[in-house]
Amino acid sequence: MAKSKLKPENNTVIQQEGENKPQEQVENEHTQQEEEEEEKNFEELGIDPRLIRALSKKSIEKPTPIQRAAIPLILEGKDVVARAKTGSGKTFAYLVPLLQKLFSDMPSKKNLAPTAFILVPTRELCQQVYSEVMSLIELCRVQLKVVQLTSSMSASDLKTALAGPPDILVSTPACVQKSLSSGILLAKAIQDSLSVLVLDEADLLLSYGYEDDLKAFTAHVPKRCQCLLMSATSSTDVDKLKKLVLHNPYILTLPEVGDVKDDVIPKNVQQFYISCSARDKLVHILALLKLELVQKKVLIYTNTIDMSYRLKLFFEQFGIKSAVLNAELPQNSRLHILEEFNAGLFDYLIANDDSQSTATGKNDKENHGAGKKSKKHPKRKLDGEFGVVRGIDFKNVHTVINYDMPRTATGYVHRIGRTGRAYNTGASVSLISSEEMEIFEEIKSILGENDGEDSKFIAPFPLLSKNAVESLRYRAEDVARSVTKIAVKESRAQDLRNEILNSQKLKAHFQDNPKDLDLLKHDIVLSKKDPAPHLRDVPEYLLDPTTQEASKIVKLARAAMGNTNPVRRKGFKGKFRSKNPLKTFSSEGPKRAPKAGVKRKGKDKDEGQRRKKKQSI
Ligand SMILES: Nc1ncnc2c1ncn2[C@@H]1O[C@H](COP(=O)(O)OP(=O)(O)OP(=O)(O)O)[C@@H](O)[C@H]1O
């Protein structure tokens, strides 16, 4: 191994397959100080100035550890397996060097097939990767043709997309196989043209049922083709794929991808839990959102589609606007909901990541791969996952709430990985009922903790006091009663009708007028009943002073963070950490007694408030 080129940075372990050195030895070859000195920027990694400018326009100024490790190797033409935790920047780790290669080595005009294939497991990811490539290319002002293929495309659409041919193809393996078997893509053309193959979210590709498609496709991948395999976890499926397509690859492992303790959870996500009965979850989540005890944007996970709509209807009565995202909605709508949420058009998204509850019954790998996978790998923990969780880059999500606990520990890791991405910080709050204690213990055990022990990693949520919950109980229970099963069923059907209409009728129009998409709203009110005006705002008298203070602190923290990426403001991160309200605040109230006068005032006001509350409820 050429040591000068392969120094591990930020504890990244770099090994070439077949190399005998134990990992610890490779890790220990370099001290922390050496690593800090080696924190190269994009320029020092040899990145084209056009790409550096493009990244900078996206507020990306310095490479993440996996990017620092992978980019030079990929530029050198090596096969690479990159394993790094979720949200660590793996997409640019391969996209940036791939584009740079295509810039400097413009694909031959004689090519009859794309020069680079990027294969991903879901349509959502296809769209996401496609958008990232397109925006980089546009910002660099370089002429490269990129297309995405999805299984819903007709043969003539596929033909049109592949005519040219494009330089980069983003697709699922099933769709490539469809194009191959229908003669739209020719095996010989792939053998002659393909130079780079990327398998993104590699740990999911096989479990989504693409094994046969991949085997058929890789038979045509020429030996000289550079293969890159990106994955958030290590698994036997990744090893299988590695054997299928890579030749003597460099294996980059960020320590976070170990299989125990803090290694699996992004370190910049603070994890909290609230223990309550299943019935009380509604009043707890209402308190979290309505009293602004969590920072926006908020991504809320449920395990069933009905529960998502129940929550949406419940929130609507309190003037909280939210959108629902699930596998049942048409693809165009799903992508658009994601776009709007990422663009900040609404603050609360209720996502359902359980393929078991999608109830469409279609055998569509791109949408329902997880369902298919469960037949093949009945014991795999990823079984319950659906395409809107893994790999999807939700932008600026500050809080993930597990309204329902995920069914697997792996599901938990990936859900909370939707916040705290790259250099950002985030928090997760899990509402845990007694029926969900088993999965909570399982999650704790993957973090390396023993059964029944208090968790060192997942702390009780400190900002929500019993008083605050009780102050909202009457209203919450009253509204909850009005959100009946029939109301949920009707609004689910209504939403589906709306979205199908949006999706089909407007598709052609939006292709010509993309800006009109902004007019399409996904967070529209579904309740038939108008929300009662008195439920919109929580009157001050319902709030105890501790909760008011907690809410103020959360708002201040949010304001202090502003809209900019903290990484861009030097020294900010450290400051924020030390003042992080979630670390220092407790709903039990401040330890130090407030000044006498202040206390009296608070107490008097409190009593007055209680009197008023009695009168009004
Ligand atoms: N060097 C960087 N500095 C700051 N932000 C970055 C950097 N690189 C990537 N990002 C941002 O970090 C977020 C996460 O990146 P990305 O989606 O590539 O992560 P990932 O490792 O692929 O995660 P997952 O395994 O969940 O797919 C994205 O919003 C991306 O724009």
Tab-separated table of N, CA and C in Angstrom, residues 368-489:
chain	number	residue	atom	x	y	z
A	368	HIS	N	-41.718	-0.923	-3.140
A	368	HIS	CA	-42.070	-1.832	-2.059
A	368	HIS	C	-41.031	-2.928	-1.903
A	369	GLY	N	-39.840	-2.573	-2.232
A	369	GLY	CA	-38.776	-3.555	-2.154
A	369	GLY	C	-38.684	-4.206	-0.801
A	370	ALA	N	-38.901	-3.421	0.218
A	370	ALA	CA	-38.752	-3.969	1.559
A	370	ALA	C	-39.724	-5.114	1.788
A	371	GLY	N	-40.917	-4.969	1.234
A	371	GLY	CA	-41.893	-6.026	1.391
A	371	GLY	C	-41.427	-7.294	0.735
A	372	LYS	N	-40.874	-7.139	-0.449
A	372	LYS	CA	-40.397	-8.311	-1.174
A	372	LYS	C	-39.217	-8.940	-0.427
A	373	LYS	N	-38.373	-8.063	0.053
A	373	LYS	CA	-37.177	-8.507	0.743
A	373	LYS	C	-37.510	-9.382	1.948
A	374	SER	N	-38.616	-9.034	2.616
A	374	SER	CA	-38.905	-9.753	3.833
A	374	SER	C	-39.162	-11.231	3.570
A	375	LYS	N	-39.612	-11.543	2.339
A	375	LYS	CA	-39.822	-12.950	2.030
A	375	LYS	C	-38.483	-13.649	1.888
A	376	LYS	N	-37.542	-12.910	1.304
A	376	LYS	CA	-36.248	-13.519	1.032
A	376	LYS	C	-35.407	-13.641	2.287
A	377	HIS	N	-35.457	-12.628	3.090
A	377	HIS	CA	-34.612	-12.589	4.281
A	377	HIS	C	-35.503	-12.361	5.494
A	378	PRO	N	-36.223	-13.381	5.901
A	378	PRO	CA	-37.198	-13.146	6.956
A	378	PRO	C	-36.581	-12.598	8.242
A	379	LYS	N	-35.296	-12.838	8.464
A	379	LYS	CA	-34.742	-12.411	9.739
A	379	LYS	C	-34.044	-11.057	9.660
A	380	ARG	N	-33.898	-10.498	8.479
A	380	ARG	CA	-33.131	-9.258	8.372
A	380	ARG	C	-33.846	-8.112	9.063
A	381	LYS	N	-33.029	-7.300	9.762
A	381	LYS	CA	-33.655	-6.241	10.537
A	381	LYS	C	-34.111	-5.073	9.678
A	382	LEU	N	-33.625	-4.986	8.465
A	382	LEU	CA	-34.018	-3.864	7.617
A	382	LEU	C	-35.394	-4.080	6.994
A	383	ASP	N	-35.972	-5.235	7.261
A	383	ASP	CA	-37.199	-5.600	6.557
A	383	ASP	C	-38.278	-4.534	6.563
A	384	GLY	N	-38.456	-3.883	7.673
A	384	GLY	CA	-39.565	-2.947	7.765
A	384	GLY	C	-39.313	-1.628	7.079
A	385	GLU	N	-38.184	-1.458	6.416
A	385	GLU	CA	-37.887	-0.124	5.890
A	385	GLU	C	-38.422	0.123	4.497
A	386	PHE	N	-38.716	1.342	4.289
A	386	PHE	CA	-39.314	1.741	3.023
A	386	PHE	C	-38.485	2.868	2.431
A	387	GLY	N	-38.685	3.117	1.119
A	387	GLY	CA	-37.799	4.027	0.400
A	387	GLY	C	-37.697	5.457	0.872
A	388	VAL	N	-38.577	5.910	1.756
A	388	VAL	CA	-38.446	7.305	2.178
A	388	VAL	C	-37.573	7.460	3.412
A	389	VAL	N	-36.938	6.389	3.845
A	389	VAL	CA	-36.075	6.526	5.022
A	389	VAL	C	-34.615	6.447	4.616
A	390	ARG	N	-34.245	5.320	4.001
A	390	ARG	CA	-32.853	5.088	3.728
A	390	ARG	C	-32.321	6.031	2.663
A	391	GLY	N	-31.240	6.715	3.031
A	391	GLY	CA	-30.512	7.511	2.054
A	391	GLY	C	-31.175	8.824	1.684
A	392	ILE	N	-32.446	8.999	2.040
A	392	ILE	CA	-33.096	10.246	1.631
A	392	ILE	C	-32.533	11.391	2.456
A	393	ASP	N	-32.154	12.430	1.720
A	393	ASP	CA	-31.504	13.551	2.377
A	393	ASP	C	-32.534	14.627	2.712
A	394	PHE	N	-33.180	14.471	3.840
A	394	PHE	CA	-34.101	15.511	4.291
A	394	PHE	C	-33.240	16.690	4.729
A	395	LYS	N	-33.520	17.877	4.168
A	395	LYS	CA	-32.662	19.027	4.473
A	395	LYS	C	-33.123	19.736	5.741
A	396	ASN	N	-32.152	20.090	6.556
A	396	ASN	CA	-32.396	20.899	7.760
A	396	ASN	C	-33.491	20.386	8.676
A	397	VAL	N	-33.547	19.085	8.817
A	397	VAL	CA	-34.441	18.535	9.828
A	397	VAL	C	-33.712	18.650	11.162
A	398	HIS	N	-34.312	19.388	12.097
A	398	HIS	CA	-33.643	19.534	13.389
A	398	HIS	C	-34.092	18.480	14.387
A	399	THR	N	-35.321	17.985	14.183
A	399	THR	CA	-35.810	16.991	15.149
A	399	THR	C	-36.507	15.845	14.425
A	400	VAL	N	-36.168	14.642	14.830
A	400	VAL	CA	-36.913	13.462	14.375
A	400	VAL	C	-37.708	12.967	15.579
A	401	ILE	N	-39.023	12.807	15.402
A	401	ILE	CA	-39.828	12.251	16.495
A	401	ILE	C	-40.307	10.864	16.093
A	402	ASN	N	-40.009	9.889	16.917
A	402	ASN	CA	-40.580	8.562	16.715
A	402	ASN	C	-41.894	8.530	17.459
A	403	TYR	N	-42.988	8.829	16.752
A	403	TYR	CA	-44.290	8.760	17.418
A	403	TYR	C	-44.577	7.292	17.741
A	404	ASP	N	-44.348	6.448	16.733
A	404	ASP	CA	-44.332	5.001	16.980
A	404	ASP	C	-42.874	4.591	16.928
A	405	MET	N	-42.492	3.693	17.789
A	405	MET	CA	-41.106	3.224	17.722
A	405	MET	C	-40.934	2.342	16.486
A	406	PRO	N	-39.794	2.447	15.823
A	406	PRO	CA	-39.576	1.559	14.670
A	406	PRO	C	-39.580	0.107	15.134
A	407	ARG	N	-39.809	-0.798	14.192
A	407	ARG	CA	-39.897	-2.197	14.597
A	407	ARG	C	-38.529	-2.853	14.761
A	408	THR	N	-37.500	-2.203	14.235
A	408	THR	CA	-36.164	-2.788	14.371
A	408	THR	C	-35.181	-1.723	14.840
A	409	ALA	N	-34.092	-2.197	15.437
A	409	ALA	CA	-33.060	-1.263	15.900
A	409	ALA	C	-32.404	-0.580	14.700
A	410	THR	N	-32.239	-1.309	13.609
A	410	THR	CA	-31.634	-0.707	12.416
A	410	THR	C	-32.522	0.410	11.888
A	411	GLY	N	-33.830	0.154	11.944
A	411	GLY	CA	-34.781	1.184	11.518
A	411	GLY	C	-34.587	2.450	12.342
A	412	TYR	N	-34.348	2.284	13.633
A	412	TYR	CA	-34.129	3.439	14.523
A	412	TYR	C	-32.905	4.239	14.063
A	413	VAL	N	-31.821	3.516	13.797
A	413	VAL	CA	-30.580	4.183	13.386
A	413	VAL	C	-30.820	5.013	12.117
A	414	HIS	N	-31.525	4.421	11.176
A	414	HIS	CA	-31.725	5.141	9.921
A	414	HIS	C	-32.728	6.278	10.057
A	415	ARG	N	-33.742	6.079	10.892
A	415	ARG	CA	-34.685	7.182	11.095
A	415	ARG	C	-33.970	8.386	11.698
A	416	ILE	N	-33.247	8.173	12.770
A	416	ILE	CA	-32.667	9.353	13.425
A	416	ILE	C	-31.504	9.919	12.607
A	417	GLY	N	-31.012	9.098	11.674
A	417	GLY	CA	-29.972	9.593	10.756
A	417	GLY	C	-30.504	10.623	9.763
A	418	ARG	N	-31.821	10.877	9.768
A	418	ARG	CA	-32.358	11.919	8.870
A	418	ARG	C	-32.100	13.299	9.443
A	419	THR	N	-31.623	13.385	10.675
A	419	THR	CA	-31.195	14.681	11.195
A	419	THR	C	-29.704	14.585	11.491
A	420	GLY	N	-29.110	15.732	11.847
A	420	GLY	CA	-27.683	15.742	12.168
A	420	GLY	C	-26.834	15.331	10.994
A	421	ARG	N	-27.237	15.748	9.780
A	421	ARG	CA	-26.498	15.300	8.601
A	421	ARG	C	-25.273	16.173	8.353
A	422	ALA	N	-24.247	15.556	7.812
A	422	ALA	CA	-22.958	16.212	7.578
A	422	ALA	C	-22.523	16.927	8.860
A	423	TYR	N	-22.315	18.258	8.797
A	423	TYR	CA	-21.804	18.935	9.981
A	423	TYR	C	-22.916	19.549	10.828
A	424	ASN	N	-24.158	19.237	10.534
A	424	ASN	CA	-25.246	19.824	11.316
A	424	ASN	C	-25.511	19.019	12.589
A	425	THR	N	-26.236	19.668	13.506
A	425	THR	CA	-26.626	18.949	14.710
A	425	THR	C	-28.135	18.703	14.668
A	426	GLY	N	-28.576	17.750	15.452
A	426	GLY	CA	-30.005	17.459	15.474
A	426	GLY	C	-30.366	16.715	16.747
A	427	ALA	N	-31.669	16.493	16.906
A	427	ALA	CA	-32.123	15.762	18.091
A	427	ALA	C	-33.209	14.780	17.686
A	428	SER	N	-33.332	13.721	18.462
A	428	SER	CA	-34.447	12.800	18.231
A	428	SER	C	-35.192	12.614	19.542
A	429	VAL	N	-36.509	12.508	19.429
A	429	VAL	CA	-37.323	12.243	20.621
A	429	VAL	C	-38.195	11.032	20.311
A	430	SER	N	-38.051	9.986	21.097
A	430	SER	CA	-38.842	8.771	20.879
A	430	SER	C	-39.908	8.661	21.955
A	431	LEU	N	-41.163	8.519	21.517
A	431	LEU	CA	-42.250	8.316	22.477
A	431	LEU	C	-42.387	6.809	22.676
A	432	ILE	N	-42.166	6.371	23.904
A	432	ILE	CA	-42.103	4.921	24.127
A	432	ILE	C	-43.201	4.475	25.083
A	433	SER	N	-44.068	3.598	24.574
A	433	SER	CA	-45.114	3.047	25.439
A	433	SER	C	-44.590	1.751	26.037
A	434	SER	N	-45.319	1.228	27.017
A	434	SER	CA	-44.809	0.019	27.676
A	434	SER	C	-44.703	-1.135	26.676
A	435	GLU	N	-45.598	-1.144	25.655
A	435	GLU	CA	-45.542	-2.226	24.652
A	435	GLU	C	-44.271	-2.116	23.797
A	436	GLU	N	-43.647	-0.940	23.798
A	436	GLU	CA	-42.475	-0.755	22.926
A	436	GLU	C	-41.150	-0.863	23.685
A	437	MET	N	-41.260	-1.281	24.946
A	437	MET	CA	-40.048	-1.374	25.770
A	437	MET	C	-39.044	-2.380	25.201
A	438	GLU	N	-39.590	-3.429	24.584
A	438	GLU	CA	-38.700	-4.480	24.079
A	438	GLU	C	-37.765	-3.921	22.995
A	439	ILE	N	-38.352	-3.150	22.078
A	439	ILE	CA	-37.514	-2.603	21.000
A	439	ILE	C	-36.562	-1.543	21.566
A	440	PHE	N	-37.036	-0.820	22.586
A	440	PHE	CA	-36.164	0.169	23.222
A	440	PHE	C	-34.936	-0.539	23.817
A	441	GLU	N	-35.185	-1.689	24.473
A	441	GLU	CA	-34.063	-2.441	25.055
A	441	GLU	C	-33.138	-2.934	23.944
A	442	GLU	N	-33.725	-3.321	22.815
A	442	GLU	CA	-32.901	-3.810	21.699
A	442	GLU	C	-32.021	-2.670	21.150
A	443	ILE	N	-32.631	-1.490	21.050
A	443	ILE	CA	-31.869	-0.329	20.564
A	443	ILE	C	-30.734	-0.033	21.533
A	444	LYS	N	-31.078	-0.071	22.828
A	444	LYS	CA	-30.025	0.197	23.818
A	444	LYS	C	-28.918	-0.849	23.704
A	445	SER	N	-29.321	-2.085	23.414
A	445	SER	CA	-28.286	-3.123	23.355
A	445	SER	C	-27.375	-2.938	22.149
A	446	ILE	N	-27.894	-2.398	21.027
A	446	ILE	CA	-26.953	-2.164	19.918
A	446	ILE	C	-26.037	-0.979	20.237
A	447	LEU	N	-26.465	-0.174	21.203
A	447	LEU	CA	-25.586	0.913	21.640
A	447	LEU	C	-24.616	0.409	22.716
A	448	GLY	N	-24.704	-0.886	23.015
A	448	GLY	CA	-23.759	-1.486	23.956
A	448	GLY	C	-24.211	-1.406	25.399
A	449	GLU	N	-25.519	-1.244	25.609
A	449	GLU	CA	-25.984	-1.116	26.986
A	449	GLU	C	-26.730	-2.372	27.431
A	450	ASN	N	-26.769	-2.570	28.746
A	450	ASN	CA	-27.412	-3.782	29.260
A	450	ASN	C	-28.891	-3.569	29.515
A	451	ASP	N	-29.629	-4.686	29.466
A	451	ASP	CA	-31.076	-4.654	29.733
A	451	ASP	C	-31.383	-3.975	31.057
A	452	GLY	N	-32.380	-3.142	31.059
A	452	GLY	CA	-32.854	-2.560	32.309
A	452	GLY	C	-32.010	-1.407	32.830
A	453	GLU	N	-30.823	-1.226	32.283
A	453	GLU	CA	-29.960	-0.122	32.752
A	453	GLU	C	-30.462	1.199	32.199
A	454	ASP	N	-30.202	2.295	32.941
A	454	ASP	CA	-30.500	3.610	32.375
A	454	ASP	C	-29.581	3.832	31.187
A	455	SER	N	-30.124	4.427	30.140
A	455	SER	CA	-29.301	4.584	28.942
A	455	SER	C	-28.361	5.774	29.065
A	456	LYS	N	-27.123	5.563	28.619
A	456	LYS	CA	-26.165	6.681	28.592
A	456	LYS	C	-26.334	7.477	27.308
A	457	PHE	N	-26.941	6.833	26.331
A	457	PHE	CA	-27.011	7.456	25.013
A	457	PHE	C	-28.361	8.109	24.736
A	458	ILE	N	-29.406	7.523	25.298
A	458	ILE	CA	-30.747	8.084	25.063
A	458	ILE	C	-31.266	8.581	26.408
A	459	ALA	N	-31.353	9.899	26.533
A	459	ALA	CA	-31.714	10.488	27.829
A	459	ALA	C	-33.195	10.827	27.875
A	460	PRO	N	-33.775	10.892	29.083
A	460	PRO	CA	-35.165	11.359	29.175
A	460	PRO	C	-35.239	12.783	28.636
A	461	PHE	N	-36.297	13.089	27.908
A	461	PHE	CA	-36.421	14.435	27.331
A	461	PHE	C	-36.607	15.443	28.469
A	462	PRO	N	-35.704	16.444	28.559
A	462	PRO	CA	-35.710	17.261	29.772
A	462	PRO	C	-36.669	18.446	29.764
A	463	LEU	N	-37.237	18.801	28.611
A	463	LEU	CA	-37.962	20.072	28.570
A	463	LEU	C	-39.467	19.963	28.801
A	464	LEU	N	-39.973	18.750	28.889
A	464	LEU	CA	-41.434	18.620	28.986
A	464	LEU	C	-41.826	18.210	30.404
A	465	SER	N	-42.503	19.123	31.087
A	465	SER	CA	-42.878	18.820	32.473
A	465	SER	C	-44.269	18.168	32.497
A	466	LYS	N	-44.547	17.508	33.605
A	466	LYS	CA	-45.872	16.876	33.766
A	466	LYS	C	-46.949	17.945	33.690
A	467	ASN	N	-46.662	19.101	34.309
A	467	ASN	CA	-47.644	20.186	34.313
A	467	ASN	C	-48.019	20.595	32.902
A	468	ALA	N	-46.987	20.688	32.057
A	468	ALA	CA	-47.236	21.127	30.680
A	468	ALA	C	-48.148	20.133	29.977
A	469	VAL	N	-47.888	18.846	30.197
A	469	VAL	CA	-48.718	17.813	29.561
A	469	VAL	C	-50.143	17.912	30.094
A	470	GLU	N	-50.247	18.022	31.414
A	470	GLU	CA	-51.586	18.050	32.015
A	470	GLU	C	-52.387	19.267	31.556
A	471	SER	N	-51.678	20.374	31.334
A	471	SER	CA	-52.384	21.592	30.937
A	471	SER	C	-53.067	21.418	29.577
A	472	LEU	N	-52.548	20.505	28.773
A	472	LEU	CA	-53.140	20.315	27.439
A	472	LEU	C	-54.046	19.094	27.360
A	473	ARG	N	-54.073	18.313	28.428
A	473	ARG	CA	-54.753	17.015	28.365
A	473	ARG	C	-56.225	17.127	27.961
A	474	TYR	N	-56.932	18.019	28.603
A	474	TYR	CA	-58.368	18.108	28.351
A	474	TYR	C	-58.639	18.379	26.866
A	475	ARG	N	-57.907	19.379	26.337
A	475	ARG	CA	-58.111	19.744	24.928
A	475	ARG	C	-57.712	18.589	24.008
A	476	ALA	N	-56.562	17.987	24.318
A	476	ALA	CA	-56.050	16.919	23.449
A	476	ALA	C	-57.032	15.752	23.407
A	477	GLU	N	-57.537	15.373	24.577
A	477	GLU	CA	-58.425	14.201	24.607
A	477	GLU	C	-59.746	14.504	23.910
A	478	ASP	N	-60.188	15.738	24.071
A	478	ASP	CA	-61.425	16.139	23.422
A	478	ASP	C	-61.283	16.047	21.899
A	479	VAL	N	-60.191	16.605	21.388
A	479	VAL	CA	-59.969	16.583	19.932
A	479	VAL	C	-59.721	15.147	19.463
A	480	ALA	N	-58.948	14.380	20.239
A	480	ALA	CA	-58.628	13.000	19.836
A	480	ALA	C	-59.911	12.202	19.616
A	481	ARG	N	-60.902	12.452	20.470
A	481	ARG	CA	-62.175	11.722	20.319
A	481	ARG	C	-62.849	12.038	18.985
A	482	SER	N	-62.629	13.269	18.521
A	482	SER	CA	-63.299	13.661	17.271
A	482	SER	C	-62.585	13.098	16.031
A	483	VAL	N	-61.363	12.651	16.205
A	483	VAL	CA	-60.646	12.066	15.058
A	483	VAL	C	-60.966	10.569	15.024
A	484	THR	N	-62.110	10.264	14.453
A	484	THR	CA	-62.590	8.881	14.470
A	484	THR	C	-61.942	8.054	13.357
A	485	LYS	N	-62.144	6.748	13.440
A	485	LYS	CA	-61.614	5.847	12.403
A	485	LYS	C	-62.162	6.243	11.036
A	486	ILE	N	-63.443	6.593	11.006
A	486	ILE	CA	-64.061	6.951	9.723
A	486	ILE	C	-63.425	8.225	9.176
A	487	ALA	N	-63.192	9.190	10.071
A	487	ALA	CA	-62.572	10.446	9.624
A	487	ALA	C	-61.183	10.169	9.042
A	488	VAL	N	-60.457	9.269	9.688
A	488	VAL	CA	-59.113	8.931	9.209
A	488	VAL	C	-59.203	8.275	7.831
A	489	LYS	N	-60.136	7.321	7.712
A	489	LYS	CA	-60.291	6.595	6.450
A	489	LYS	C	-60.635	7.579	5.316
